Coordinates of C-alpha atoms and ligand atoms in Angstrom, one line a residue:
M88 CA 86.9 75.2 48.9
T89 CA 88.5 76.1 45.3
S90 CA 90.0 73.6 43.5
D91 CA 93.8 73.9 42.2
L92 CA 94.2 74.8 39.0
I93 CA 94.0 72.4 36.0
R94 CA 97.0 74.3 33.0
L95 CA 95.9 73.9 30.1
S96 CA 99.5 73.1 29.3
R97 CA 102.5 72.7 30.9
A98 CA 106.5 70.8 30.3
Q99 CA 107.1 68.0 31.9
V100 CA 110.6 69.2 32.9
G101 CA 112.8 67.8 36.2
A102 CA 115.8 66.6 37.8
D103 CA 117.1 64.7 34.4
E104 CA 117.3 67.9 32.7
L105 CA 118.5 70.4 35.3
Q106 CA 121.5 67.5 35.5
A107 CA 122.0 67.8 31.6
L108 CA 121.9 71.6 31.9
A109 CA 124.6 71.2 34.5
R110 CA 126.8 69.1 32.1
V111 CA 126.7 71.8 30.1
I112 CA 127.3 75.0 32.8
D113 CA 130.6 72.8 33.8
V114 CA 132.0 72.5 30.0
G115 CA 131.8 76.7 30.2
Y116 CA 130.9 76.7 26.8
L117 CA 127.0 77.2 26.5
G118 CA 126.8 78.4 22.9
M119 CA 126.4 75.9 20.0
S120 CA 128.7 72.8 19.6
V121 CA 128.8 69.3 20.9
E122 CA 125.6 69.1 22.6
V123 CA 123.9 70.6 19.7
Q124 CA 125.3 68.3 17.2
T125 CA 124.8 65.3 19.5
F126 CA 121.2 66.5 19.6
E127 CA 120.7 66.6 15.7
K128 CA 122.9 63.2 14.7
E129 CA 120.1 61.4 18.1
L130 CA 117.4 63.6 15.6
T131 CA 118.5 61.9 12.7
E132 CA 118.5 58.7 13.6
Y133 CA 114.8 59.1 15.6
I134 CA 112.9 60.3 12.6
G135 CA 115.4 59.0 9.8
N136 CA 119.1 58.1 9.0
D137 CA 118.3 59.4 5.4
R138 CA 117.2 62.9 6.6
Q139 CA 119.1 66.0 7.1
V140 CA 118.5 67.7 10.6
V141 CA 119.5 71.3 11.2
C142 CA 118.5 72.7 14.8
V143 CA 117.2 76.2 15.6
N144 CA 116.5 78.3 18.6
T145 CA 112.5 78.4 17.4
G146 CA 110.1 76.4 15.3
T147 CA 108.9 80.2 14.0
S148 CA 112.6 80.4 13.1
A149 CA 112.9 77.1 11.4
L150 CA 109.8 78.2 9.1
H151 CA 111.7 81.4 8.2
L152 CA 114.6 79.6 7.6
A153 CA 112.9 76.6 5.2
T154 CA 110.5 79.3 3.5
Q155 CA 114.1 81.3 3.1
A156 CA 116.1 78.4 1.8
C157 CA 113.4 77.5 -1.0
G158 CA 114.1 80.9 -2.4
I159 CA 110.9 82.3 -1.7
G160 CA 111.0 86.3 -1.0
R161 CA 109.4 89.2 -1.9
G162 CA 107.1 88.9 -4.5
D163 CA 106.3 85.4 -3.9
E164 CA 103.4 84.0 -2.8
V165 CA 103.1 80.8 0.3
L166 CA 100.1 78.6 0.7
I167 CA 98.8 78.6 4.7
P168 CA 95.7 77.7 6.3
T169 CA 94.4 80.6 7.7
I170 CA 93.7 78.0 11.3
T171 CA 97.3 78.2 12.4
Y172 CA 99.6 79.9 14.7
V173 CA 100.6 83.3 13.2
A174 CA 104.4 81.4 13.7
S175 CA 103.5 80.7 9.9
F176 CA 102.2 83.9 8.7
Q177 CA 105.0 85.8 10.6
A178 CA 107.6 83.3 9.4
V179 CA 106.6 83.2 5.7
S180 CA 106.0 87.4 5.8
A181 CA 109.6 87.6 7.6
T182 CA 110.9 86.2 3.4
G183 CA 109.3 89.8 2.0
A184 CA 106.5 87.1 0.7
T185 CA 103.2 86.9 0.9
P186 CA 101.5 84.4 2.9
I187 CA 97.7 83.3 1.4
A188 CA 95.0 82.5 3.8
C189 CA 93.1 79.3 3.0
E190 CA 90.3 77.7 3.9
V191 CA 90.2 74.8 6.8
N192 CA 88.3 71.2 6.4
P193 CA 86.3 72.3 9.5
L194 CA 86.1 67.9 10.4
T195 CA 90.0 68.2 11.2
G196 CA 91.3 72.1 10.8
F197 CA 93.6 70.9 8.0
I198 CA 94.3 72.9 5.3
D199 CA 91.4 72.9 2.0
V200 CA 93.2 71.6 -0.5
D201 CA 90.8 72.1 -3.1
D202 CA 90.3 76.1 -1.6
A203 CA 94.1 75.7 -1.8
E204 CA 94.2 75.3 -5.6
K205 CA 92.0 78.0 -6.5
R206 CA 94.3 80.7 -5.0
I207 CA 97.1 79.7 -6.9
T208 CA 98.5 82.3 -9.2
P209 CA 101.9 82.5 -11.0
R210 CA 103.8 83.7 -7.7
T211 CA 102.5 80.7 -5.8
K212 CA 106.1 79.1 -5.0
A213 CA 104.7 77.1 -1.9
I214 CA 102.6 75.5 0.1
M215 CA 102.9 75.6 4.2
P216 CA 100.3 72.8 5.4
V217 CA 100.2 72.9 9.2
H218 CA 99.3 69.9 11.4
Y219 CA 96.8 71.2 13.3
A220 CA 96.3 69.9 16.1
S221 CA 99.2 67.4 15.7
G222 CA 96.7 66.0 12.3
F223 CA 97.5 65.6 8.7
S224 CA 94.9 64.0 7.5
D225 CA 94.5 65.8 3.1
L226 CA 98.7 65.4 3.9
E227 CA 99.1 63.3 0.9
K228 CA 96.7 65.1 -1.4
V229 CA 99.2 68.5 -0.5
Y230 CA 101.5 67.0 -2.1
D231 CA 100.0 65.6 -5.1
L232 CA 98.7 69.4 -6.0
A233 CA 102.4 70.7 -5.3
Q234 CA 103.7 68.3 -7.6
K235 CA 100.8 69.3 -10.3
H236 CA 101.9 73.0 -9.8
K237 CA 105.3 72.4 -8.8
L238 CA 105.5 73.8 -5.8
R239 CA 107.5 74.0 -2.5
V240 CA 106.6 72.3 0.4
I241 CA 107.3 73.3 3.7
E242 CA 105.1 71.6 6.7
D243 CA 104.7 73.3 9.4
A244 CA 104.7 70.6 11.8
A245 CA 105.0 72.3 15.6
H246 CA 102.7 70.1 16.6
S247 CA 103.4 66.7 15.4
F248 CA 106.4 65.7 16.8
G249 CA 106.6 62.2 17.4
G250 CA 103.7 61.2 15.8
F251 CA 103.7 58.5 12.9
Y252 CA 102.8 58.9 8.9
K253 CA 102.2 56.3 6.8
D254 CA 104.0 54.0 9.1
K255 CA 107.4 56.3 9.6
R256 CA 107.8 59.1 12.4
V257 CA 106.5 62.8 11.3
G258 CA 109.5 64.4 9.9
A259 CA 110.9 61.4 8.1
L260 CA 109.0 61.9 4.6
G261 CA 108.1 64.8 2.3
D262 CA 109.9 67.9 1.8
I263 CA 110.6 70.1 4.5
V264 CA 109.1 69.4 7.3
C265 CA 109.4 72.0 10.7
F266 CA 109.4 71.3 14.1
S267 CA 108.6 73.0 17.3
F268 CA 110.2 72.7 20.7
D269 CA 109.6 75.4 22.6
G270 CA 108.2 75.3 26.7
I271 CA 104.5 73.6 25.8
K272 CA 106.0 71.3 23.4
N273 CA 105.5 67.6 22.9
I274 CA 109.6 68.0 23.4
T275 CA 110.8 71.2 24.7
C276 CA 113.9 72.9 25.1
G277 CA 112.9 75.7 26.5
E278 CA 112.6 77.2 23.1
G279 CA 114.1 75.7 19.9
G280 CA 112.7 73.7 16.4
A281 CA 114.0 71.9 13.4
V282 CA 114.6 72.0 10.1
V283 CA 114.4 68.2 8.5
T284 CA 114.2 67.5 4.7
G285 CA 115.9 65.3 2.7
D286 CA 117.5 67.9 0.4
L287 CA 120.8 68.6 0.7
K288 CA 121.0 71.8 -0.8
T289 CA 118.2 73.1 1.5
A290 CA 119.7 71.5 4.6
E291 CA 123.0 73.1 3.8
K292 CA 121.2 76.7 3.3
V293 CA 119.9 76.3 6.4
R294 CA 122.8 76.1 8.4
D295 CA 124.5 78.8 6.5
A296 CA 121.6 80.8 7.3
R297 CA 120.8 80.0 11.2
L298 CA 124.3 81.5 11.9
L299 CA 124.1 85.2 10.0
G300 CA 125.2 83.4 7.0
V301 CA 128.8 82.9 7.5
E302 CA 129.5 79.5 5.4
H303 CA 129.8 76.9 6.9
D304 CA 129.8 78.2 9.9
T305 CA 128.7 75.4 11.6
E306 CA 131.0 72.4 10.7
K307 CA 133.8 74.6 12.1
R308 CA 131.6 75.4 16.2
F309 CA 131.1 71.5 15.4
S310 CA 134.9 70.5 15.1
G311 CA 136.0 73.4 18.5
Q312 CA 137.0 75.9 16.1
R313 CA 135.9 79.9 14.9
S314 CA 135.7 81.4 11.7
W315 CA 137.0 84.1 11.3
D316 CA 138.3 84.3 7.3
F317 CA 134.7 83.4 6.2
D318 CA 132.7 84.6 3.3
V319 CA 129.0 85.4 3.1
T320 CA 126.6 86.0 0.2
E321 CA 123.3 85.6 1.2
Q322 CA 121.2 87.0 4.2
G323 CA 121.6 85.3 7.5
W324 CA 120.4 85.5 11.1
R325 CA 121.3 84.3 14.0
Y326 CA 118.6 81.6 15.2
H327 CA 121.0 78.8 16.0
M328 CA 119.9 76.5 18.8
S329 CA 122.3 76.5 21.8
D330 CA 124.0 73.7 24.1
L331 CA 121.9 74.9 27.2
M332 CA 118.8 73.8 24.9
A333 CA 119.9 71.0 22.7
S334 CA 121.3 69.6 26.4
I335 CA 117.1 69.8 27.3
G336 CA 115.9 68.3 24.0
R337 CA 118.0 65.2 24.4
T338 CA 116.8 64.7 28.0
Q339 CA 113.1 65.1 26.4
L340 CA 114.0 62.7 23.5
K341 CA 114.7 60.2 26.0
R342 CA 111.3 60.7 27.6
L343 CA 109.4 61.3 24.2
S344 CA 108.2 57.7 24.7
E345 CA 106.6 58.5 28.3
F346 CA 104.9 62.0 27.2
S347 CA 103.5 60.2 24.1
V348 CA 101.9 57.7 25.7
R349 CA 100.0 60.0 28.6
R350 CA 99.0 62.5 26.1
Q351 CA 97.2 59.4 23.8
Q352 CA 95.9 58.2 26.6
I353 CA 94.3 61.5 27.3
A354 CA 93.3 62.6 24.5
R355 CA 91.5 58.8 23.6
H356 CA 89.2 59.7 27.2
Y357 CA 88.3 63.1 26.2
Q358 CA 87.3 61.9 22.3
Q359 CA 85.4 58.7 24.1
F360 CA 84.1 61.0 26.5
L361 CA 82.2 63.4 24.2
K362 CA 80.6 61.1 21.6
N363 CA 78.3 61.2 24.6
Y364 CA 77.2 64.7 23.3
S365 CA 76.0 65.7 19.5
N366 CA 76.6 69.9 20.5
L367 CA 80.4 69.0 21.3
Q368 CA 82.5 67.4 18.3
C369 CA 86.4 66.2 18.4
L370 CA 88.4 67.0 15.2
A371 CA 88.4 63.2 12.8
I372 CA 92.1 62.2 14.9
D373 CA 93.8 59.0 14.8
Y374 CA 95.2 59.0 18.3
D375 CA 97.2 56.0 17.7
V376 CA 99.5 57.4 15.7
V377 CA 99.7 60.9 16.4
V378 CA 100.9 62.7 19.5
P379 CA 99.0 65.6 20.4
H380 CA 99.9 69.0 21.7
I381 CA 96.5 69.9 22.0
F382 CA 93.1 69.1 22.6
L383 CA 90.5 70.1 20.4
V384 CA 86.4 70.1 20.9
L385 CA 84.2 72.2 18.5
V386 CA 80.8 73.2 20.5
K387 CA 78.4 73.5 18.0
Q388 CA 75.2 76.2 18.7
G389 CA 76.9 78.3 20.1
G390 CA 77.7 77.2 23.3
R391 CA 81.6 78.0 23.5
D392 CA 82.1 81.2 25.4
S393 CA 79.4 79.6 27.9
L394 CA 81.1 76.6 28.3
R395 CA 84.5 78.3 28.5
S396 CA 83.7 80.9 31.3
Y397 CA 82.0 78.0 33.3
L398 CA 85.5 75.7 33.1
Q399 CA 87.1 78.9 34.5
N400 CA 84.8 79.3 37.2
Q401 CA 85.9 75.5 37.7
N402 CA 89.4 76.5 37.8
I403 CA 90.0 74.7 34.5
Q404 CA 92.3 76.6 31.8
T405 CA 91.0 76.5 28.6
G406 CA 92.6 78.3 25.1
L407 CA 91.7 79.5 21.4
H408 CA 93.8 77.8 19.1
Y409 CA 93.6 80.0 17.1
K410 CA 92.0 83.2 15.9
P411 CA 92.3 82.9 11.6
N412 CA 95.2 84.4 10.9
H413 CA 92.8 87.0 8.2
L414 CA 91.5 88.2 10.4
L415 CA 94.5 90.3 12.1
T416 CA 95.6 93.2 11.2
L417 CA 98.6 92.7 9.2
F418 CA 97.4 89.7 7.6
K419 CA 93.8 91.3 6.6
T420 CA 92.6 90.0 2.9
D421 CA 89.7 91.0 0.8
Y422 CA 88.2 87.8 0.9
A423 CA 85.8 86.0 3.6
L424 CA 86.9 81.9 4.8
P425 CA 83.2 81.9 6.2
K426 CA 84.2 77.9 6.9
A427 CA 87.3 79.0 9.3
E428 CA 85.6 81.6 10.6
Q429 CA 82.4 79.1 11.3
M430 CA 85.1 77.1 13.0
Y431 CA 86.9 79.5 15.3
K432 CA 83.6 80.7 17.1
E433 CA 83.5 77.2 17.8
I434 CA 86.9 75.5 19.0
L435 CA 88.0 75.3 22.5
T436 CA 91.4 74.0 23.6
L437 CA 91.1 71.6 26.9
P438 CA 93.7 71.0 29.1
L439 CA 96.0 68.3 27.9
H440 CA 99.6 67.6 29.0
S441 CA 101.8 64.3 30.6
L442 CA 101.5 66.0 33.9
L443 CA 97.4 65.6 34.1
T444 CA 96.3 62.9 36.5
D445 CA 93.3 60.8 36.0
D446 CA 91.6 63.2 38.3
D447 CA 92.5 66.3 36.5
V448 CA 91.0 64.9 33.7
K449 CA 87.9 63.5 35.1
R450 CA 87.4 66.7 37.1
V451 CA 87.6 68.6 33.4
C452 CA 84.9 65.6 32.6
E453 CA 82.5 66.0 34.7
A454 CA 82.8 69.9 34.8
I455 CA 82.0 69.8 30.8
T456 CA 78.5 67.3 31.5
T457 CA 77.4 69.9 34.2
W458 CA 77.9 72.1 32.0
V459 CA 76.1 70.1 29.2
K460 CA 72.9 69.2 31.9
D461 CA 72.7 73.0 32.8
Q462 CA 72.2 74.2 28.7
D463 CA 69.7 71.5 28.3
K464 CA 67.7 72.4 31.8
N465 CA 68.2 76.3 30.0
A466 CA 66.5 75.0 27.2
A467 CA 63.4 72.6 28.4
Ligands
PLP221 C1 101.4 75.6 14.6 C2 102.5 76.5 15.0 N1 103.1 77.0 14.2 C3 104.6 77.4 14.4 C4 104.7 77.4 15.7 C5 106.1 78.2 16.1 O1 106.8 77.8 17.1 P1 107.9 78.3 18.0 O2 106.6 78.9 19.5 O3 109.0 77.6 18.7 O4 108.5 79.5 17.5 C6 103.7 77.4 17.1 C7 104.4 77.4 18.3 O5 103.4 77.6 19.1 C8 102.7 77.0 16.6 O6 101.7 76.1 17.3

C-alpha cells in the first residue's frame, strides 16, 4: 500500500475564509474598496503604526512598484542575490533596470554583502536583499553598505511575514519591505502582496502606480467614489488588491499566530533531527524569531538528487528553491558565482506547512534516516 502524499506546501484555508468571501459577495462589489482599506489598517497596526502599508495583487508587483517608486529605471542597476525566486529579478527588469546577480552566503543563503559591494558601479541605485527561507542574517550589513554608497534598500520579504527582526515585526524597520501573500506563503490572500515603508513619498507613488497611475484613486475608492476627471503623470499598472483577496488576508492575519507556532515547531524538529547527520546541513536560522516559509537542507557530497528521488518514491514532495538567476537565459552573466552554484547542487526543500501532522514529520525524518543508512551501506 502506498502512503498518502506529503505535500511540500499548502495553504490552511477553510470555513473562516469562506465566510469572509461570502461577506464581500453579499456586498456585491468585489474590486478594491473597504476590505482592502481595512486590511491595510490591520496590517499597519500589526507591523507598526509609523509604517505605510500598500496592498497589491502579488509580491512580484510589490517589488516592481517599490523599485519604480525609487525612480529606478533604464540604465540603472540593482544588486540582488542570485538565489531567489525569478520574481525578484523580473520585478527589477520590469522597470527597465538591470538586476545584478550577487553571491550568497552558503550558511544562510542571504546576499553576500562583500561580493555585492564589489559589483557597485555609478549606475547602482539599490540593493534588494532577499529574506531567503525567512532569514535575514546580514541585513544590518546591507544597510551599512547602502548608507555608504547612497543606495535604496528594497527588502524582498516574500518568505518572512510574521517574523521578528531586532525585536520588531519584520517590516517595522527598513527602507522598503515587500511581502507576498500568494497561495502558499505564511499567510495567503489567494494571491497578493504588500509594500511597507516609513517613507510617505514612496508610499504615495506606489499607491498611485498600483491603479494605472491615476492620481489619488486610492483615496477616492476608499471613500466609495470613482475617479472621472483625473490626471496621470507617471507610468502605472493594474496591480491593486481586490476586496475578495483582502477578505481572505484579513482572516489569515487573525490565524497567523496559530500557523506560525506550527511552522516553527516543525522547522525546529527538522533542525534538531538533522544534527545527527554530518552530510545534511541546515541553514543557520533561529526559529524562535523567524516564521519559516520553506525549510532547506543542504545535502553534501553529491547526494541531493538521490535523496530527492528516494523521498519522491516514498510519496514525499520536495523542492529546489531556487535555480540561480544568473544561470537563466534572460539574466545570464559573463561571470561565475561559484558559492551559489555549489549551493544550488545541494539545496533540497523539505515539506513545511501548518497542516503537516506529527506523523507526517516523523515519516519525512524516518525516510531520511533510511536513505542515510542505505548510503552508508553502499559506501562500506
Ligand atoms: C523570494 C520571493 N520573492 C518574490 C516572490 C513573488 O511573490 P508572488 O508570488 O506573490 O508574486 C516570491 C514568491 O514565491 C518569492 O519566493
